[in-house]
mmCIF file of C-alpha atoms in Angstrom:
data_model
loop_
_atom_site.group_PDB
_atom_site.id
_atom_site.type_symbol
_atom_site.label_atom_id
_atom_site.label_comp_id
_atom_site.label_asym_id
_atom_site.label_seq_id
_atom_site.Cartn_x
_atom_site.Cartn_y
_atom_site.Cartn_z
ATOM 1 C CA MET A 146 0.000 0.000 0.000
ATOM 2 C CA LYS A 147 1.341 3.423 -1.020
ATOM 3 C CA LYS A 148 1.709 6.225 1.440
ATOM 4 C CA PRO A 149 -0.161 9.377 0.459
ATOM 5 C CA LYS A 150 2.111 12.208 -0.519
ATOM 6 C CA ILE A 151 2.175 15.143 1.826
ATOM 7 C CA ARG A 152 1.745 18.305 -0.149
ATOM 8 C CA SER A 153 3.700 21.095 1.361
ATOM 9 C CA GLN A 154 2.945 24.721 0.697
ATOM 10 C CA PRO A 155 5.724 27.040 -0.360
ATOM 11 C CA PRO A 156 6.854 29.332 2.435
ATOM 12 C CA GLU A 157 5.415 32.821 2.483
ATOM 13 C CA PRO A 158 7.802 35.517 1.355
ATOM 14 C CA PRO A 159 9.327 37.526 4.198
ATOM 15 C CA PHE A 160 7.467 40.686 5.145
ATOM 16 C CA GLY A 161 9.719 43.530 4.117
ATOM 17 C CA LEU A 162 9.637 47.179 5.104
ATOM 18 C CA ASP A 163 11.581 49.862 3.330
ATOM 19 C CA MET A 164 12.131 51.771 6.572
ATOM 20 C CA PRO A 165 14.021 51.279 9.801
ATOM 21 C CA PHE A 166 12.289 49.468 12.645
ATOM 22 C CA ASP A 167 12.185 52.491 14.979
ATOM 23 C CA GLU A 168 10.490 54.656 12.321
ATOM 24 C CA ALA A 169 7.914 51.932 11.612
ATOM 25 C CA LEU A 170 7.218 51.599 15.336
ATOM 26 C CA LYS A 171 6.769 55.373 15.722
ATOM 27 C CA ARG A 172 4.305 55.446 12.832
ATOM 28 C CA PHE A 173 2.394 52.470 14.235
ATOM 29 C CA ILE A 174 2.144 54.074 17.676
ATOM 30 C CA GLY A 175 1.111 57.433 16.212
ATOM 31 C CA THR A 176 -1.767 55.960 14.212
ATOM 32 C CA ASP A 177 -5.254 56.858 15.426
ATOM 33 C CA PRO A 178 -7.495 53.725 15.585
ATOM 34 C CA LYS A 179 -10.557 55.799 14.619
ATOM 35 C CA GLU A 180 -8.790 56.957 11.487
ATOM 36 C CA VAL A 181 -7.893 53.381 10.580
ATOM 37 C CA GLN A 182 -11.493 52.232 11.039
ATOM 38 C CA ALA A 183 -12.741 55.179 8.943
ATOM 39 C CA ASN A 184 -10.396 54.180 6.105
ATOM 40 C CA ILE A 185 -11.534 50.558 6.306
ATOM 41 C CA ASP A 186 -15.194 51.610 6.157
ATOM 42 C CA LYS A 187 -14.457 53.951 3.254
ATOM 43 C CA SER A 188 -12.748 51.182 1.275
ATOM 44 C CA LYS A 189 -15.698 48.810 1.784
ATOM 45 C CA LYS A 190 -18.213 51.231 0.232
ATOM 46 C CA LYS A 191 -19.384 50.327 -3.235
ATOM 47 C CA LYS A 192 -18.108 52.767 -5.810
ATOM 48 C CA PRO A 193 -20.557 54.189 -8.371
ATOM 49 C CA PRO A 194 -20.350 52.711 -11.878
ATOM 50 C CA GLY A 195 -18.346 54.602 -14.447
ATOM 51 C CA THR A 196 -15.532 55.640 -12.118
ATOM 52 C CA ARG A 197 -11.958 54.503 -12.228
ATOM 53 C CA PRO A 198 -9.850 53.728 -9.160
ATOM 54 C CA GLY A 199 -8.080 57.088 -9.601
ATOM 55 C CA GLY A 200 -11.415 58.884 -9.161
ATOM 56 C CA LYS A 201 -11.765 59.988 -12.789
ATOM 57 C CA LYS A 202 -15.031 59.448 -14.596
ATOM 58 C CA VAL A 203 -14.994 57.121 -17.599
ATOM 59 C CA ASP A 204 -15.957 58.754 -20.876
ATOM 60 C CA GLN A 205 -19.096 56.866 -21.873
ATOM 61 C CA GLU A 206 -18.899 58.076 -25.496
ATOM 62 C CA ASN A 207 -15.569 56.315 -26.093
ATOM 63 C CA VAL A 208 -16.580 52.987 -24.551
ATOM 64 C CA VAL A 209 -17.481 50.317 -27.088
ATOM 65 C CA SER A 210 -20.721 48.589 -26.276
ATOM 66 C CA LEU A 211 -19.849 44.913 -26.111
ATOM 67 C CA ARG A 212 -23.490 43.993 -25.557
ATOM 68 C CA GLY A 213 -24.366 45.591 -28.899
ATOM 69 C CA ARG A 214 -21.607 43.614 -30.616
ATOM 70 C CA ARG A 215 -22.853 40.360 -29.108
ATOM 71 C CA MET A 216 -26.412 41.101 -30.191
ATOM 72 C CA ARG A 217 -25.311 41.879 -33.765
ATOM 73 C CA LYS A 218 -23.205 38.699 -33.912
ATOM 74 C CA ARG A 219 -26.090 36.607 -32.651
ATOM 75 C CA ASN A 220 -28.704 38.170 -34.938
ATOM 76 C CA ASP A 221 -26.589 38.536 -38.083
ATOM 77 C CA GLY A 222 -24.679 35.275 -37.727
ATOM 78 C CA ARG A 223 -21.233 36.835 -37.841
#
């Protein structure tokens, strides 16, 4: 009877900071928990359609309607 192979997961990459430990600790201590929670709540809100992550509106005139293409392909056989 064969032994089942144990599948090991690759180790996670080390967590790296591009700053000294004392600076990171100062920033962590100086962070307001209310501000952190406000940012978490803000990121969970659903963004309105037609906006990009940068906050710019998408130009609706320049967007190709893929639904229209699919309908034409289905109806015209192309």
